[in-house]
JSON list of C-alpha atoms and ligand atoms in Angstrom, two decimals:
[
{"chain": "U", "resi": 20, "resn": "UNK", "atom": "CA", "xyz": [-2.28, 12.55, 8.91]},
{"chain": "U", "resi": 21, "resn": "UNK", "atom": "CA", "xyz": [-0.67, 9.38, 10.25]},
{"chain": "U", "resi": 22, "resn": "UNK", "atom": "CA", "xyz": [-1.58, 7.76, 6.94]},
{"chain": "U", "resi": 23, "resn": "UNK", "atom": "CA", "xyz": [0.24, 10.56, 5.07]},
{"chain": "U", "resi": 24, "resn": "UNK", "atom": "CA", "xyz": [3.34, 10.15, 7.26]},
{"chain": "U", "resi": 25, "resn": "UNK", "atom": "CA", "xyz": [3.32, 6.41, 6.55]},
{"chain": "U", "resi": 26, "resn": "UNK", "atom": "CA", "xyz": [3.03, 6.93, 2.78]},
{"chain": "U", "resi": 27, "resn": "UNK", "atom": "CA", "xyz": [5.74, 9.57, 2.85]},
{"chain": "U", "resi": 28, "resn": "UNK", "atom": "CA", "xyz": [8.05, 7.30, 4.85]},
{"chain": "U", "resi": 29, "resn": "UNK", "atom": "CA", "xyz": [7.42, 4.37, 2.50]},
{"chain": "U", "resi": 30, "resn": "UNK", "atom": "CA", "xyz": [8.18, 6.52, -0.53]},
{"chain": "U", "resi": 31, "resn": "UNK", "atom": "CA", "xyz": [11.38, 7.78, 1.08]},
{"chain": "U", "resi": 32, "resn": "UNK", "atom": "CA", "xyz": [12.39, 4.16, 1.77]},
{"chain": "U", "resi": 33, "resn": "UNK", "atom": "CA", "xyz": [11.58, 3.27, -1.85]},
{"chain": "U", "resi": 34, "resn": "UNK", "atom": "CA", "xyz": [13.93, 6.00, -3.06]},
{"chain": "U", "resi": 35, "resn": "UNK", "atom": "CA", "xyz": [16.66, 4.91, -0.65]},
{"chain": "U", "resi": 36, "resn": "UNK", "atom": "CA", "xyz": [16.32, 1.36, -2.04]},
{"chain": "U", "resi": 37, "resn": "UNK", "atom": "CA", "xyz": [16.39, 2.42, -5.70]},
{"chain": "U", "resi": 38, "resn": "UNK", "atom": "CA", "xyz": [19.43, 4.62, -4.99]},
{"chain": "U", "resi": 39, "resn": "UNK", "atom": "CA", "xyz": [21.14, 1.61, -3.38]},
{"chain": "U", "resi": 40, "resn": "UNK", "atom": "CA", "xyz": [20.25, -0.65, -6.32]},
{"chain": "U", "resi": 41, "resn": "UNK", "atom": "CA", "xyz": [21.88, 1.83, -8.72]},
{"chain": "U", "resi": 42, "resn": "UNK", "atom": "CA", "xyz": [24.94, 2.36, -6.51]},
{"chain": "U", "resi": 43, "resn": "UNK", "atom": "CA", "xyz": [25.55, -1.36, -5.86]},
{"chain": "U", "resi": 44, "resn": "UNK", "atom": "CA", "xyz": [25.02, -2.23, -9.52]},
{"chain": "U", "resi": 45, "resn": "UNK", "atom": "CA", "xyz": [27.57, 0.39, -10.54]},
{"chain": "U", "resi": 46, "resn": "UNK", "atom": "CA", "xyz": [30.04, -0.54, -7.80]},
{"chain": "U", "resi": 47, "resn": "UNK", "atom": "CA", "xyz": [29.73, -4.20, -8.81]},
{"chain": "U", "resi": 48, "resn": "UNK", "atom": "CA", "xyz": [30.82, -3.11, -12.29]},
{"chain": "U", "resi": 49, "resn": "UNK", "atom": "CA", "xyz": [33.63, -0.68, -11.51]},
{"chain": "U", "resi": 50, "resn": "UNK", "atom": "CA", "xyz": [35.52, -2.59, -8.80]},
{"chain": "U", "resi": 51, "resn": "UNK", "atom": "CA", "xyz": [38.72, -4.11, -10.15]},
{"chain": "U", "resi": 52, "resn": "UNK", "atom": "CA", "xyz": [41.62, -6.10, -8.73]},
{"chain": "U", "resi": 53, "resn": "UNK", "atom": "CA", "xyz": [41.79, -9.75, -7.64]},
{"chain": "U", "resi": 54, "resn": "UNK", "atom": "CA", "xyz": [41.85, -8.71, -3.96]},
{"chain": "U", "resi": 55, "resn": "UNK", "atom": "CA", "xyz": [38.47, -6.94, -4.36]},
{"chain": "U", "resi": 56, "resn": "UNK", "atom": "CA", "xyz": [36.49, -9.68, -6.11]},
{"chain": "U", "resi": 57, "resn": "UNK", "atom": "CA", "xyz": [34.63, -10.81, -2.97]},
{"chain": "U", "resi": 58, "resn": "UNK", "atom": "CA", "xyz": [33.47, -7.22, -2.40]},
{"chain": "U", "resi": 59, "resn": "UNK", "atom": "CA", "xyz": [32.38, -7.02, -6.04]},
{"chain": "U", "resi": 60, "resn": "UNK", "atom": "CA", "xyz": [30.43, -10.29, -5.71]},
{"chain": "U", "resi": 61, "resn": "UNK", "atom": "CA", "xyz": [28.76, -9.02, -2.51]},
{"chain": "U", "resi": 62, "resn": "UNK", "atom": "CA", "xyz": [27.49, -5.85, -4.21]},
{"chain": "U", "resi": 63, "resn": "UNK", "atom": "CA", "xyz": [26.20, -7.82, -7.19]},
{"chain": "U", "resi": 64, "resn": "UNK", "atom": "CA", "xyz": [24.38, -10.30, -4.95]},
{"chain": "U", "resi": 65, "resn": "UNK", "atom": "CA", "xyz": [22.80, -7.59, -2.76]},
{"chain": "U", "resi": 66, "resn": "UNK", "atom": "CA", "xyz": [21.30, -5.77, -5.75]},
{"chain": "U", "resi": 67, "resn": "UNK", "atom": "CA", "xyz": [18.71, -8.57, -5.86]},
{"chain": "U", "resi": 68, "resn": "UNK", "atom": "CA", "xyz": [17.77, -8.08, -2.18]},
{"chain": "U", "resi": 69, "resn": "UNK", "atom": "CA", "xyz": [17.38, -4.33, -2.64]},
{"chain": "U", "resi": 70, "resn": "UNK", "atom": "CA", "xyz": [15.20, -4.75, -5.74]},
{"chain": "U", "resi": 71, "resn": "UNK", "atom": "CA", "xyz": [12.94, -7.04, -3.70]},
{"chain": "U", "resi": 72, "resn": "UNK", "atom": "CA", "xyz": [12.67, -4.40, -0.96]},
{"chain": "U", "resi": 73, "resn": "UNK", "atom": "CA", "xyz": [11.91, -1.67, -3.52]},
{"chain": "U", "resi": 74, "resn": "UNK", "atom": "CA", "xyz": [9.24, -3.78, -5.23]},
{"chain": "U", "resi": 75, "resn": "UNK", "atom": "CA", "xyz": [7.50, -4.53, -1.94]},
{"chain": "U", "resi": 76, "resn": "UNK", "atom": "CA", "xyz": [7.48, -0.81, -1.03]},
{"chain": "U", "resi": 77, "resn": "UNK", "atom": "CA", "xyz": [6.12, 0.29, -4.41]},
{"chain": "U", "resi": 78, "resn": "UNK", "atom": "CA", "xyz": [3.36, -2.35, -4.24]},
{"chain": "U", "resi": 79, "resn": "UNK", "atom": "CA", "xyz": [2.44, -1.36, -0.68]},
{"chain": "U", "resi": 80, "resn": "UNK", "atom": "CA", "xyz": [2.33, 2.38, -1.50]},
{"chain": "U", "resi": 81, "resn": "UNK", "atom": "CA", "xyz": [-0.17, 1.62, -4.27]},
{"chain": "U", "resi": 82, "resn": "UNK", "atom": "CA", "xyz": [-2.27, -0.67, -2.04]},
{"chain": "U", "resi": 83, "resn": "UNK", "atom": "CA", "xyz": [-2.44, 2.14, 0.56]},
{"chain": "U", "resi": 84, "resn": "UNK", "atom": "CA", "xyz": [-3.81, 4.50, -2.10]},
{"chain": "U", "resi": 85, "resn": "UNK", "atom": "CA", "xyz": [-0.56, 6.34, -2.82]},
{"chain": "U", "resi": 86, "resn": "UNK", "atom": "CA", "xyz": [1.58, 6.85, -5.89]},
{"chain": "U", "resi": 87, "resn": "UNK", "atom": "CA", "xyz": [5.25, 5.77, -5.88]},
{"chain": "U", "resi": 88, "resn": "UNK", "atom": "CA", "xyz": [7.42, 8.69, -6.98]},
{"chain": "U", "resi": 89, "resn": "UNK", "atom": "CA", "xyz": [11.09, 8.13, -7.87]},
{"chain": "U", "resi": 90, "resn": "UNK", "atom": "CA", "xyz": [13.82, 10.69, -7.34]},
{"chain": "U", "resi": 91, "resn": "UNK", "atom": "CA", "xyz": [16.93, 8.53, -6.85]},
{"chain": "U", "resi": 92, "resn": "UNK", "atom": "CA", "xyz": [20.33, 9.81, -5.79]},
{"chain": "U", "resi": 93, "resn": "UNK", "atom": "CA", "xyz": [22.41, 9.68, -8.99]},
{"chain": "U", "resi": 94, "resn": "UNK", "atom": "CA", "xyz": [25.68, 10.97, -7.52]},
{"chain": "U", "resi": 95, "resn": "UNK", "atom": "CA", "xyz": [28.68, 8.86, -8.60]},
{"chain": "U", "resi": 96, "resn": "UNK", "atom": "CA", "xyz": [29.96, 6.32, -6.04]},
{"chain": "U", "resi": 97, "resn": "UNK", "atom": "CA", "xyz": [33.39, 6.81, -4.41]},
{"chain": "U", "resi": 98, "resn": "UNK", "atom": "CA", "xyz": [36.24, 5.47, -6.56]},
{"chain": "U", "resi": 99, "resn": "UNK", "atom": "CA", "xyz": [38.17, 4.07, -3.60]},
{"chain": "U", "resi": 100, "resn": "UNK", "atom": "CA", "xyz": [36.88, 0.77, -2.16]},
{"chain": "U", "resi": 101, "resn": "UNK", "atom": "CA", "xyz": [37.41, 1.72, 1.51]},
{"chain": "U", "resi": 102, "resn": "UNK", "atom": "CA", "xyz": [35.37, 4.89, 1.05]},
{"chain": "U", "resi": 103, "resn": "UNK", "atom": "CA", "xyz": [32.74, 2.86, -0.82]},
{"chain": "U", "resi": 104, "resn": "UNK", "atom": "CA", "xyz": [32.39, 0.51, 2.15]},
{"chain": "U", "resi": 105, "resn": "UNK", "atom": "CA", "xyz": [32.19, 3.37, 4.69]},
{"chain": "U", "resi": 106, "resn": "UNK", "atom": "CA", "xyz": [29.61, 5.22, 2.58]},
{"chain": "U", "resi": 107, "resn": "UNK", "atom": "CA", "xyz": [27.44, 2.11, 2.22]},
{"chain": "U", "resi": 108, "resn": "UNK", "atom": "CA", "xyz": [27.81, 1.14, 5.86]},
{"chain": "U", "resi": 109, "resn": "UNK", "atom": "CA", "xyz": [26.48, 4.54, 6.95]},
{"chain": "U", "resi": 110, "resn": "UNK", "atom": "CA", "xyz": [23.56, 4.21, 4.52]},
{"chain": "U", "resi": 111, "resn": "UNK", "atom": "CA", "xyz": [22.68, 0.63, 5.56]},
{"chain": "U", "resi": 112, "resn": "UNK", "atom": "CA", "xyz": [22.69, 1.72, 9.24]},
{"chain": "U", "resi": 113, "resn": "UNK", "atom": "CA", "xyz": [20.34, 4.61, 8.36]},
{"chain": "U", "resi": 114, "resn": "UNK", "atom": "CA", "xyz": [18.10, 2.19, 6.47]},
{"chain": "U", "resi": 115, "resn": "UNK", "atom": "CA", "xyz": [17.82, -0.01, 9.58]},
{"chain": "U", "resi": 116, "resn": "UNK", "atom": "CA", "xyz": [16.76, 3.02, 11.66]},
{"chain": "U", "resi": 117, "resn": "UNK", "atom": "CA", "xyz": [14.29, 4.12, 8.99]},
{"chain": "U", "resi": 118, "resn": "UNK", "atom": "CA", "xyz": [12.67, 0.68, 8.75]},
{"chain": "U", "resi": 119, "resn": "UNK", "atom": "CA", "xyz": [12.35, 0.50, 12.55]},
{"chain": "U", "resi": 120, "resn": "UNK", "atom": "CA", "xyz": [10.49, 3.84, 12.45]},
{"chain": "U", "resi": 121, "resn": "UNK", "atom": "CA", "xyz": [8.24, 2.56, 9.66]},
{"chain": "U", "resi": 122, "resn": "UNK", "atom": "CA", "xyz": [7.52, -0.61, 11.64]},
{"chain": "U", "resi": 123, "resn": "UNK", "atom": "CA", "xyz": [6.31, 1.59, 14.53]},
{"chain": "U", "resi": 124, "resn": "UNK", "atom": "CA", "xyz": [4.11, 3.66, 12.22]},
{"chain": "U", "resi": 125, "resn": "UNK", "atom": "CA", "xyz": [2.67, 0.47, 10.70]},
{"chain": "U", "resi": 126, "resn": "UNK", "atom": "CA", "xyz": [2.02, -0.94, 14.17]},
{"chain": "U", "resi": 127, "resn": "UNK", "atom": "CA", "xyz": [0.13, 2.24, 15.16]},
{"chain": "U", "resi": 128, "resn": "UNK", "atom": "CA", "xyz": [-1.87, 1.96, 11.92]},
{"chain": "U", "resi": 129, "resn": "UNK", "atom": "CA", "xyz": [-2.75, -1.64, 12.87]},
{"chain": "U", "resi": 130, "resn": "UNK", "atom": "CA", "xyz": [-1.10, -3.03, 9.72]},
{"chain": "U", "resi": 131, "resn": "UNK", "atom": "CA", "xyz": [0.53, -6.22, 10.99]},
{"chain": "U", "resi": 132, "resn": "UNK", "atom": "CA", "xyz": [1.78, -7.32, 7.56]},
{"chain": "U", "resi": 133, "resn": "UNK", "atom": "CA", "xyz": [3.55, -4.02, 6.95]},
{"chain": "U", "resi": 134, "resn": "UNK", "atom": "CA", "xyz": [4.97, -3.96, 10.48]},
{"chain": "U", "resi": 135, "resn": "UNK", "atom": "CA", "xyz": [6.49, -7.43, 10.02]},
{"chain": "U", "resi": 136, "resn": "UNK", "atom": "CA", "xyz": [7.84, -6.64, 6.55]},
{"chain": "U", "resi": 137, "resn": "UNK", "atom": "CA", "xyz": [9.47, -3.45, 7.82]},
{"chain": "U", "resi": 138, "resn": "UNK", "atom": "CA", "xyz": [11.12, -5.43, 10.62]},
{"chain": "U", "resi": 139, "resn": "UNK", "atom": "CA", "xyz": [12.23, -8.07, 8.11]},
{"chain": "U", "resi": 140, "resn": "UNK", "atom": "CA", "xyz": [13.72, -5.38, 5.84]},
{"chain": "U", "resi": 141, "resn": "UNK", "atom": "CA", "xyz": [15.43, -3.79, 8.88]},
{"chain": "U", "resi": 142, "resn": "UNK", "atom": "CA", "xyz": [16.96, -7.21, 9.61]},
{"chain": "U", "resi": 143, "resn": "UNK", "atom": "CA", "xyz": [18.09, -7.59, 5.97]},
{"chain": "U", "resi": 144, "resn": "UNK", "atom": "CA", "xyz": [19.81, -4.17, 6.05]},
{"chain": "U", "resi": 145, "resn": "UNK", "atom": "CA", "xyz": [21.40, -5.00, 9.40]},
{"chain": "U", "resi": 146, "resn": "UNK", "atom": "CA", "xyz": [22.82, -8.15, 7.79]},
{"chain": "U", "resi": 147, "resn": "UNK", "atom": "CA", "xyz": [24.10, -6.09, 4.83]},
{"chain": "U", "resi": 148, "resn": "UNK", "atom": "CA", "xyz": [25.80, -3.74, 7.33]},
{"chain": "U", "resi": 149, "resn": "UNK", "atom": "CA", "xyz": [27.47, -6.73, 9.02]},
{"chain": "U", "resi": 150, "resn": "UNK", "atom": "CA", "xyz": [28.71, -8.03, 5.65]},
{"chain": "U", "resi": 151, "resn": "UNK", "atom": "CA", "xyz": [30.19, -4.58, 4.92]},
{"chain": "U", "resi": 152, "resn": "UNK", "atom": "CA", "xyz": [31.85, -4.44, 8.37]},
{"chain": "U", "resi": 153, "resn": "UNK", "atom": "CA", "xyz": [33.43, -7.80, 7.62]},
{"chain": "U", "resi": 154, "resn": "UNK", "atom": "CA", "xyz": [34.82, -6.37, 4.35]},
{"chain": "U", "resi": 155, "resn": "UNK", "atom": "CA", "xyz": [36.58, -3.49, 6.11]},
{"chain": "U", "resi": 156, "resn": "UNK", "atom": "CA", "xyz": [40.38, -3.59, 6.02]},
{"chain": "Y", "resi": 20, "resn": "LIG", "atom": "FE1", "xyz": [17.13, -2.78, 1.03]},
{"chain": "Y", "resi": 21, "resn": "LIG", "atom": "FE1", "xyz": [20.87, -3.13, 2.11]}
]
């Protein structure tokens, strides 16, 4: 049961990551204007971090005997940069909370490697949230 909850949580995190990869990739393409180029560069750089998170999760799901299943959020990103930042900030904060919960589940399962990786990914998302807060007008 606990094992199922862990696999389910990891797969949900995988889908959150893949959705973020797609959103940041698209936002890094559609943002225009010289005043928005640092925001564009930030999204493009963070795509790499999120792919790394997604790859770790997919690998771990398989090693725990599960099957990674993708159902990413394909809704178009906001057109306005301020709404983009607010949308992503809310999602990064949720990701931090989700990874903290996964770290607890991993701890209870006695999986020290997974616990530490979930804490590391929580820290990465917390850093992404800080970068977004810094971008706010
Ligand atoms: Fe991530
Ligand atoms: Fe992130």
